[in-house]
Short mmCIF file of C-alpha atoms in Angstrom, two decimals:
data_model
loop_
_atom_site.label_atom_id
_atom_site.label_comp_id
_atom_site.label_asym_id
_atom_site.label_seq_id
_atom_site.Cartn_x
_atom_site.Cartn_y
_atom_site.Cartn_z
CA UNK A 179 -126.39 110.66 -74.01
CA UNK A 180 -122.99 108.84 -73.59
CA UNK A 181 -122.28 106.36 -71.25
CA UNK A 182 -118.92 104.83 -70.25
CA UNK A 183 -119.42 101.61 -68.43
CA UNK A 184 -115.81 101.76 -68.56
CA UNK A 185 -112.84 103.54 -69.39
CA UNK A 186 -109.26 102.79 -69.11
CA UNK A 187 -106.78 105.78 -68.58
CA UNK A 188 -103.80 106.82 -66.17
CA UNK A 189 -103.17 103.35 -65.87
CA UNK A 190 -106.04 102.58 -64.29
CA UNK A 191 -109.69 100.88 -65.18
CA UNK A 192 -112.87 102.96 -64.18
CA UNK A 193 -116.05 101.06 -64.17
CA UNK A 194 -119.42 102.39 -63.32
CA UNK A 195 -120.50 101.08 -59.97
CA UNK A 196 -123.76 98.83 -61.17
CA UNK A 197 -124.57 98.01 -57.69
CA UNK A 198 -125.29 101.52 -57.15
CA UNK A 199 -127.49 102.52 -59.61
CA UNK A 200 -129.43 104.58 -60.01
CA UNK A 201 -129.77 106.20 -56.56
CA UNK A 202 -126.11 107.27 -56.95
CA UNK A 203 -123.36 107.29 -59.77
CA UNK A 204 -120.42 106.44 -58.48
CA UNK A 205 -117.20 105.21 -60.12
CA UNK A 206 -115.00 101.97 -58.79
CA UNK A 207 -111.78 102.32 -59.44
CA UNK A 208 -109.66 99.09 -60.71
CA UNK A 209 -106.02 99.43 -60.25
CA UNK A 210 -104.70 95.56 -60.07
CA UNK A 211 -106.05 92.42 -61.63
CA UNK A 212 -107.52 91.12 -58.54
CA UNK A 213 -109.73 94.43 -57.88
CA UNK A 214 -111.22 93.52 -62.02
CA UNK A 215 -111.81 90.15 -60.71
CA UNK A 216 -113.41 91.41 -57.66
CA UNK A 217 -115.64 93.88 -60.03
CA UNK A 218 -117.04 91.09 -62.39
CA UNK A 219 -117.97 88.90 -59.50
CA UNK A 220 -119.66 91.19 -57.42
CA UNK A 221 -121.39 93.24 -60.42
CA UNK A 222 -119.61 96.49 -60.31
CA UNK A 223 -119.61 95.36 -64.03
CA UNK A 224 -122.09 93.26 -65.98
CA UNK A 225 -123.41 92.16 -69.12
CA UNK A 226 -121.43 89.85 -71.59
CA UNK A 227 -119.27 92.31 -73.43
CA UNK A 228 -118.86 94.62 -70.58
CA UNK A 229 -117.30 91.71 -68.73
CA UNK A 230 -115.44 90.87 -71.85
CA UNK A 231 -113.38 93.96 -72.11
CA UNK A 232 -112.86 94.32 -68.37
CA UNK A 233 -111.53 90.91 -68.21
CA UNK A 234 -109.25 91.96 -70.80
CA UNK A 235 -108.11 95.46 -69.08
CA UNK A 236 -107.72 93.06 -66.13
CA UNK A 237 -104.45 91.31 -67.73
CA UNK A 238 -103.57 94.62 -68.43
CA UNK A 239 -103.22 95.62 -65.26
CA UNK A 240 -101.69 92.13 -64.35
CA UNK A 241 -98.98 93.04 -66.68
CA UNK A 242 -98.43 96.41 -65.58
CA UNK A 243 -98.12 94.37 -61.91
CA UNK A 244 -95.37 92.38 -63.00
CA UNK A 245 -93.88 94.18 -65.98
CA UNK A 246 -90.50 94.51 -64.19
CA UNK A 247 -90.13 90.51 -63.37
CA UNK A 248 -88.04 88.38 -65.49
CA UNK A 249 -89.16 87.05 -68.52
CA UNK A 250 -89.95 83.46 -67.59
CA UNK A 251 -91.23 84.85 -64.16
CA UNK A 252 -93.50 87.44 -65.73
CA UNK A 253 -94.94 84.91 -68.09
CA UNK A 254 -95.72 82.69 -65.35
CA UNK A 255 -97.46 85.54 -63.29
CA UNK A 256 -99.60 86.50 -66.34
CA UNK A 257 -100.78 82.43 -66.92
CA UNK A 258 -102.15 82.52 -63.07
CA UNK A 259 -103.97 85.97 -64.35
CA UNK A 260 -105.19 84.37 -67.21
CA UNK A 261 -107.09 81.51 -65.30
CA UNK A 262 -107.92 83.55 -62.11
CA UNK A 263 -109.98 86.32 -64.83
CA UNK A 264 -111.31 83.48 -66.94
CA UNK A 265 -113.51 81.74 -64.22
CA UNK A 266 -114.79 85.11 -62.95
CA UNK A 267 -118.18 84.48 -63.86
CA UNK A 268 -119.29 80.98 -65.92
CA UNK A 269 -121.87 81.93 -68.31
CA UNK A 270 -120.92 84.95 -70.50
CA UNK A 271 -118.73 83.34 -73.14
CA UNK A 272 -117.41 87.29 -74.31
CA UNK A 273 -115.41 86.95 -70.99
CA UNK A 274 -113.99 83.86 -72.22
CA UNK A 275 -113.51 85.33 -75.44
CA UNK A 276 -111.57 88.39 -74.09
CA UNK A 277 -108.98 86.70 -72.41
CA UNK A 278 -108.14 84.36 -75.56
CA UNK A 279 -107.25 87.03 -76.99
CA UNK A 280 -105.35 88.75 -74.38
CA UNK A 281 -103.30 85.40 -74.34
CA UNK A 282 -102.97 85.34 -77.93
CA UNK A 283 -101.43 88.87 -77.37
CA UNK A 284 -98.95 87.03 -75.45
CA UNK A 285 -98.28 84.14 -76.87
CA UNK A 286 -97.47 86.08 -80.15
CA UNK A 287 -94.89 88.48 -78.11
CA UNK A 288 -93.07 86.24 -75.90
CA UNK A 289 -89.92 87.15 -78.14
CA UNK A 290 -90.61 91.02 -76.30
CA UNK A 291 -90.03 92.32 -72.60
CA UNK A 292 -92.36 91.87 -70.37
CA UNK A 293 -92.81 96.25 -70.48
CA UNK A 294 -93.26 95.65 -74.14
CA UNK A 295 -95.91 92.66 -73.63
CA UNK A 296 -97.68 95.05 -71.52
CA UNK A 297 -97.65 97.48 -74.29
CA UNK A 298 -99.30 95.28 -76.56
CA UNK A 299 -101.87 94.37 -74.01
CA UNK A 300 -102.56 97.67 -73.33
CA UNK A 301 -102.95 97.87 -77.51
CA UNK A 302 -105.16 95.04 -77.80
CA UNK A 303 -107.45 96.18 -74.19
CA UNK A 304 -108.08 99.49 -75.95
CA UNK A 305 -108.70 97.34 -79.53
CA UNK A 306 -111.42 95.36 -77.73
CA UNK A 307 -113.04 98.21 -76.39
CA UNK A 308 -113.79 100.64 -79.18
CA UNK A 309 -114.44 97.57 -81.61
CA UNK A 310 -117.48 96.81 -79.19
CA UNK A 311 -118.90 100.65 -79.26
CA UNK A 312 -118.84 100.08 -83.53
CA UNK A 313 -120.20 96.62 -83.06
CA UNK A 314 -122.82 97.81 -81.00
CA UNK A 315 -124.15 100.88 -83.10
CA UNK A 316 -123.70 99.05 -86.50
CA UNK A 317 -126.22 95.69 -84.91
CA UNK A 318 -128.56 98.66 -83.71
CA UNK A 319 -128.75 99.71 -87.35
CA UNK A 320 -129.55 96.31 -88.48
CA UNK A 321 -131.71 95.50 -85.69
CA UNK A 322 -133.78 98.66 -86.30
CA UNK A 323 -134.92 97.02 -89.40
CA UNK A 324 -137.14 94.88 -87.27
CA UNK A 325 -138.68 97.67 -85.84
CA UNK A 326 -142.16 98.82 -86.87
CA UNK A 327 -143.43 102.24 -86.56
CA UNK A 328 -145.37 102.88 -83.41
CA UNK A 329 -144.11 99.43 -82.12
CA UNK A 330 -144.10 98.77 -78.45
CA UNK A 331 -141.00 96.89 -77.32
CA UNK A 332 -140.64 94.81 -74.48
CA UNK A 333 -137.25 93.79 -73.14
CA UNK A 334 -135.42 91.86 -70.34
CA UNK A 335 -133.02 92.35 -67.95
CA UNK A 336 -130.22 95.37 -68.96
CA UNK A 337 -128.74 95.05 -72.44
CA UNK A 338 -127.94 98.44 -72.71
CA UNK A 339 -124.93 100.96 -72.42
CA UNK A 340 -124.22 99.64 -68.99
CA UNK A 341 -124.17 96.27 -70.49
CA UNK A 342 -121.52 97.07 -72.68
CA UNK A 343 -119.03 99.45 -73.16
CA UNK A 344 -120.68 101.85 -74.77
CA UNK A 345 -124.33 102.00 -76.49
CA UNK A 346 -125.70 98.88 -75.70
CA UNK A 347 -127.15 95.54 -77.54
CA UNK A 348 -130.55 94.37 -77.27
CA UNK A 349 -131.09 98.43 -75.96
CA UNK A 350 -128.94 99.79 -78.65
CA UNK A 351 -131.64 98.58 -81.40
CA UNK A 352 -133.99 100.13 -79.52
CA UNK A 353 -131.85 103.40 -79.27
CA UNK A 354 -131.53 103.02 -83.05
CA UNK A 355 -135.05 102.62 -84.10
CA UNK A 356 -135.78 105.82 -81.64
CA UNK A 357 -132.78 108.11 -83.03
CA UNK A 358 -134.11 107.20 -86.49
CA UNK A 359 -137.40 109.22 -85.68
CA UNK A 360 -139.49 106.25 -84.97
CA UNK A 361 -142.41 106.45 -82.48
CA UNK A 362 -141.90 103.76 -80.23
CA UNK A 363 -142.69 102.65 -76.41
CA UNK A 364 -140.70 100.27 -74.47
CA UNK A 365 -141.77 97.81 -71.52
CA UNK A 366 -139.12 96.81 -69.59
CA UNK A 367 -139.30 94.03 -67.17
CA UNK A 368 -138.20 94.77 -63.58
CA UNK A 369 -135.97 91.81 -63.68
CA UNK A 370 -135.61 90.17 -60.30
CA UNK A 371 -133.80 88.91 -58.06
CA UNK A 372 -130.99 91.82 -59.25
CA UNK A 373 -133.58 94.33 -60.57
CA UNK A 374 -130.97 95.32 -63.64
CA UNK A 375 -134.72 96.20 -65.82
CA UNK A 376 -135.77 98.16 -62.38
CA UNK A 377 -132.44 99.79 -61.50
CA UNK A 378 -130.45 100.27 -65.08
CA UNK A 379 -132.29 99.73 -67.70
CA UNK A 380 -135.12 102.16 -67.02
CA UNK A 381 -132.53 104.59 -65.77
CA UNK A 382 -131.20 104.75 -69.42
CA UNK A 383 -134.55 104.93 -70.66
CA UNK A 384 -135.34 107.83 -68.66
CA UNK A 385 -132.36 109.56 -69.18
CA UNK A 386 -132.60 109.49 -72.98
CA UNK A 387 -135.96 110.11 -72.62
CA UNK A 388 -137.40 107.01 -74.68
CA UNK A 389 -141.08 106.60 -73.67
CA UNK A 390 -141.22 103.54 -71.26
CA UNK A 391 -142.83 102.18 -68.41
CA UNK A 392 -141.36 99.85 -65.97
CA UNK A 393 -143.39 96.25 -64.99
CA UNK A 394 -143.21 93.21 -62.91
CA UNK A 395 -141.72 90.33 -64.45
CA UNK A 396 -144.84 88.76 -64.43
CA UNK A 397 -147.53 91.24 -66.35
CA UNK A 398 -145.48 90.74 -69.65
CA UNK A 399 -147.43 87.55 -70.42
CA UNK A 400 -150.89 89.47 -69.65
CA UNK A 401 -149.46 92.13 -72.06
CA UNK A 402 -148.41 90.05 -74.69
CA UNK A 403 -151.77 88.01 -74.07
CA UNK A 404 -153.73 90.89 -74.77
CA UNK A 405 -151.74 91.90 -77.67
CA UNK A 406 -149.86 94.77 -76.34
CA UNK A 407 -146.65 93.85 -77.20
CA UNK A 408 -145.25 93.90 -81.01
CA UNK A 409 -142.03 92.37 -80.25
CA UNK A 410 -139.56 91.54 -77.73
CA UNK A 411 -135.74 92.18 -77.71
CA UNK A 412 -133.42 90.71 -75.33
CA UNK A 413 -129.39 90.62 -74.80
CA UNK A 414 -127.32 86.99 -74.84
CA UNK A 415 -125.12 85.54 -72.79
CA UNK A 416 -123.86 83.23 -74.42
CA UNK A 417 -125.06 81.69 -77.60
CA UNK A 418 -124.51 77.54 -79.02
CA UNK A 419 -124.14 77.18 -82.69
CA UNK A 420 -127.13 75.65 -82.58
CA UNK A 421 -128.96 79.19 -81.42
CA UNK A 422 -130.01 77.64 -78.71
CA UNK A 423 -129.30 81.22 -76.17
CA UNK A 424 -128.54 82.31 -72.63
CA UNK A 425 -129.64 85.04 -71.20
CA UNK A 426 -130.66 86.64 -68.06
CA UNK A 427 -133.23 83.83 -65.98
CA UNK A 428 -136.71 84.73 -67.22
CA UNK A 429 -135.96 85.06 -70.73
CA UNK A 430 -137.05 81.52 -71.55
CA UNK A 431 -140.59 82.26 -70.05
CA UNK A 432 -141.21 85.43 -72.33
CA UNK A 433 -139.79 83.01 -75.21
CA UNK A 434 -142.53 80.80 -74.50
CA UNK A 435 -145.45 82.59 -74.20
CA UNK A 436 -144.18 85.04 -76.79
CA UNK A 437 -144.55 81.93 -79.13
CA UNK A 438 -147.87 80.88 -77.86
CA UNK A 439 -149.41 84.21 -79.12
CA UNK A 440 -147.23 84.72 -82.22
CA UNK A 441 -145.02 87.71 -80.78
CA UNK A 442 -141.56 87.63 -82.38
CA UNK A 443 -138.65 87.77 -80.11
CA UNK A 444 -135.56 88.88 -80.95
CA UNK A 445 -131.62 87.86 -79.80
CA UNK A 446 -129.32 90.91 -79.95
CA UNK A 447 -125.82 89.95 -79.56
CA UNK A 448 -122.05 90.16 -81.08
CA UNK A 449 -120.66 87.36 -83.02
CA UNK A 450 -118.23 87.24 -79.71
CA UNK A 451 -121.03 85.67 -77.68
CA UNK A 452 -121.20 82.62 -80.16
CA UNK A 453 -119.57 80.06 -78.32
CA UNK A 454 -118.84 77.74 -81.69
CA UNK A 455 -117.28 75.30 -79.48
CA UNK A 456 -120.88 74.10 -77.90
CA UNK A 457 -123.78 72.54 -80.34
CA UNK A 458 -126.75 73.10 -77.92
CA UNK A 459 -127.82 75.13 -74.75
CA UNK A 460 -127.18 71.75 -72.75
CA UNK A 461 -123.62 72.34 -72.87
CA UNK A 462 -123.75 76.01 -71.46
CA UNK A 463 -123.14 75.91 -67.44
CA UNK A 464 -125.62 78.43 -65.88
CA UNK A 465 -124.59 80.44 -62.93
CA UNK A 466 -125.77 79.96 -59.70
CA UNK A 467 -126.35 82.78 -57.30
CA UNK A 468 -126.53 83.73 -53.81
CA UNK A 469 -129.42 82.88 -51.62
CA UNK A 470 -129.23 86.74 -49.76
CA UNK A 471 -129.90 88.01 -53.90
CA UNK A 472 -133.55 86.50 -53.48
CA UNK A 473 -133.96 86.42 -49.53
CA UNK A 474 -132.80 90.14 -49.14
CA UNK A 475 -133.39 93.82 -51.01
CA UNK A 476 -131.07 96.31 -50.55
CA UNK A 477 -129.38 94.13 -47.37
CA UNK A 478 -133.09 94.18 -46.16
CA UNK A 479 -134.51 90.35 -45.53
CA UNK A 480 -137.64 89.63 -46.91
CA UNK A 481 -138.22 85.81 -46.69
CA UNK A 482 -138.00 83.82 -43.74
CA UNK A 483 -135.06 82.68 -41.80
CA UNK A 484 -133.75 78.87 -43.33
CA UNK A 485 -135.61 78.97 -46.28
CA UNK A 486 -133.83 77.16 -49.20
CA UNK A 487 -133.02 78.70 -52.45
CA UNK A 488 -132.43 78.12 -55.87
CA UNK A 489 -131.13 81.17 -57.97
CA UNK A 490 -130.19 79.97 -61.53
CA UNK A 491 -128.60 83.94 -62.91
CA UNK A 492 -129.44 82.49 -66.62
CA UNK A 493 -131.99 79.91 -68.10
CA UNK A 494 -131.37 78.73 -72.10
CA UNK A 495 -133.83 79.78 -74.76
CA UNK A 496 -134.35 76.90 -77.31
CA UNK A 497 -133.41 78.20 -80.96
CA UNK A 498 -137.57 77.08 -82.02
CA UNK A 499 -138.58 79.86 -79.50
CA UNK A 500 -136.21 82.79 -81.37
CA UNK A 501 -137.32 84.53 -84.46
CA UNK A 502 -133.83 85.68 -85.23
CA UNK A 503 -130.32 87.05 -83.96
CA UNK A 504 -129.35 90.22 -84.58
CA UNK A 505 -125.34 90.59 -85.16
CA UNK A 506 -123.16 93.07 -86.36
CA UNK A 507 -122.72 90.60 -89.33
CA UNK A 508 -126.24 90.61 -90.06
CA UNK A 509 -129.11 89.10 -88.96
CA UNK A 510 -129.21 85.45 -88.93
CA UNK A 511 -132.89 83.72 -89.09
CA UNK A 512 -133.54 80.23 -89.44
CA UNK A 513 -132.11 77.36 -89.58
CA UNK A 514 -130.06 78.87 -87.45
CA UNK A 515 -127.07 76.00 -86.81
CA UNK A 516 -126.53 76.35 -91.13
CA UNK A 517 -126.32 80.22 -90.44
CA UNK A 518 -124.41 80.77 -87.70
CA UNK A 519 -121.94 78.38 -88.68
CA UNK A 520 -121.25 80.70 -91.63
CA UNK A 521 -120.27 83.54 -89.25
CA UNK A 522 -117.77 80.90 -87.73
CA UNK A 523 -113.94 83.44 -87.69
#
């Protein structure tokens, strides 16, 4: 089954409606810079390189805004658009990563009209976007590797299609290793306060009809405890040339029990969520929430008026708690700083 998290066409960017999954599929429809900005903040879109490319499409659409300014105007409009999409969300370096490049795009062109800027944008948008379907399929195929017959898979939060433009990360190994004929179960973890396990990632599951069952965050230690579990693959947020890895908040717990009992646990991300600017988790800034994500369901309160909260959207995985990272480059195992630092573009 395809899915488009997002597609740009007719000038416009369509995104898959996260927030509404999976009791309806609905489409939000991005036509300026500030509705893409809107999107990634709120969680129409998600996941590190779904944010990545959207961010980009968002200068797009900034350019196609202003396209008709003068030069030095135009090129003033687009380095407000740059910053405003850049701090969208904190964490997920890909967004980061997207934008450079969009303002490389520009940067390289400023001899052009703003129309034919925007044509190069548009170029580079559509660049980023199939580059992360073949990224995605060709990590699957090395991450499948890993992947025992009969294994049963646990995974974390949603690093699947919806994730990502198409096909998925941490999920698209597991797609890979099921295509490829092997028998294999997956656990995935409901994920709160968002629910992205609950609400996307065993909708995927279901609708390619991978055997899976859906838990509570907190019966994967009892499973991995009781040797249930043969391995664990998660997504990445961001990623210090150290290894030490973001993800989703609840990803450092499985990492440490998973190393109590001797469970591997696997990173699945593109070299684009290497930040090679940071040496060590410490540097990454973690995202912080709002309360009504862990006070309320579905606008529904559940905790008590005036309670204080503390919603962290990411925690850091130390590199000693990783078996390995699984790139489209390869797979790079231990010592990871010495490895990763080969990948370096």
């Amino acid at each position: 089954m395809e899915i488009k998290t997002l597609e740009f066409k007719d000038e416009k960017l369509y995104l898959i409606d996260q927030r509404k999954l999976p009791n309806s599929f609905e489409i939000f429809v991005c036509e300026t810079y500030k509705d893409v900005d809107f999107a990634i903040k709120d969680m129409v879109v998600r996941g590190a390189p779904a944010i990545g490319a959207s961010g980009a499409y968002g200068v797009v659409l900034g350019a196609k805004e202003y396209k008709d300014l003068e030069k030095k105007d135009f090129l003033e409009k687009m380095e407000e658009i740059l910053e405003v999409l850049n701090s969208s969300r904190p964490t997920a370096v890909n967004l980061m990563w997207g934008i450079k490049r969009m303002r490389n795009v520009i940067e390289e062109n400023k001899e052009l009209s703003p129309k034919e800027i925007y044509e190069k944008l548009k170029e580079e948008g559509n660049k980023i976007a199939k580059e992360d379907v073949e990224i995605n399929k060709t990590m699957g195929e090395y991450g499948n590797t890993l992947i025992p017959e009969k294994a049963t898979i646990l995974t974390h939060c949603n690093a699947g299609a919806l994730a990502t433009v198409g096909y998925g990360t941490a999920l698209g190994v597991i797609r890979s290793a099921f295509y490829s004929g092997k028998d294999i179960f997956v656990y995935a973890d409901e994920t709160r306060p968002r629910l992205q396990g609950a609400k996307l990632t065993s909708w995927e599951l279901v609708k390619e009809e991978i055997p899976c069952k859906l838990i509570p965050d907190s019966v994967a230690a009892t499973l991995i405890r009781d040797g249930k579990i043969d391995l664990i693959v998660v997504g990445a947020d961001r990623i210090a040339t150290n290894g030490d890895t973001a993800n989703k908040i609840g990803t450092f717990m499985l990492s440490v029990v998973a190393k109590a009992y001797n469970v591997p646990i696997y990173i699945a991300a593109p070299i684009s969520t290497i930040d090679f600017d940071i040496e060590t988790g410490e540097e990454i800034v973690i995202e912080e929430r709002d309360d009504e994500e862990v006070t309320h369901i579905q606008g529904k309160r559940i905790a008590p008026e005036g309670v204080k909260v503390y919603n962290p959207a990411f925690d850091v995985t130390p590199n000693e708690n990783i078996t390995a990272i699984i790139t489209e480059k390869g797979i790079i195992k231990p010592p990871f700083k010495e490895n990763i630092l080969k990948l370096r573009p």
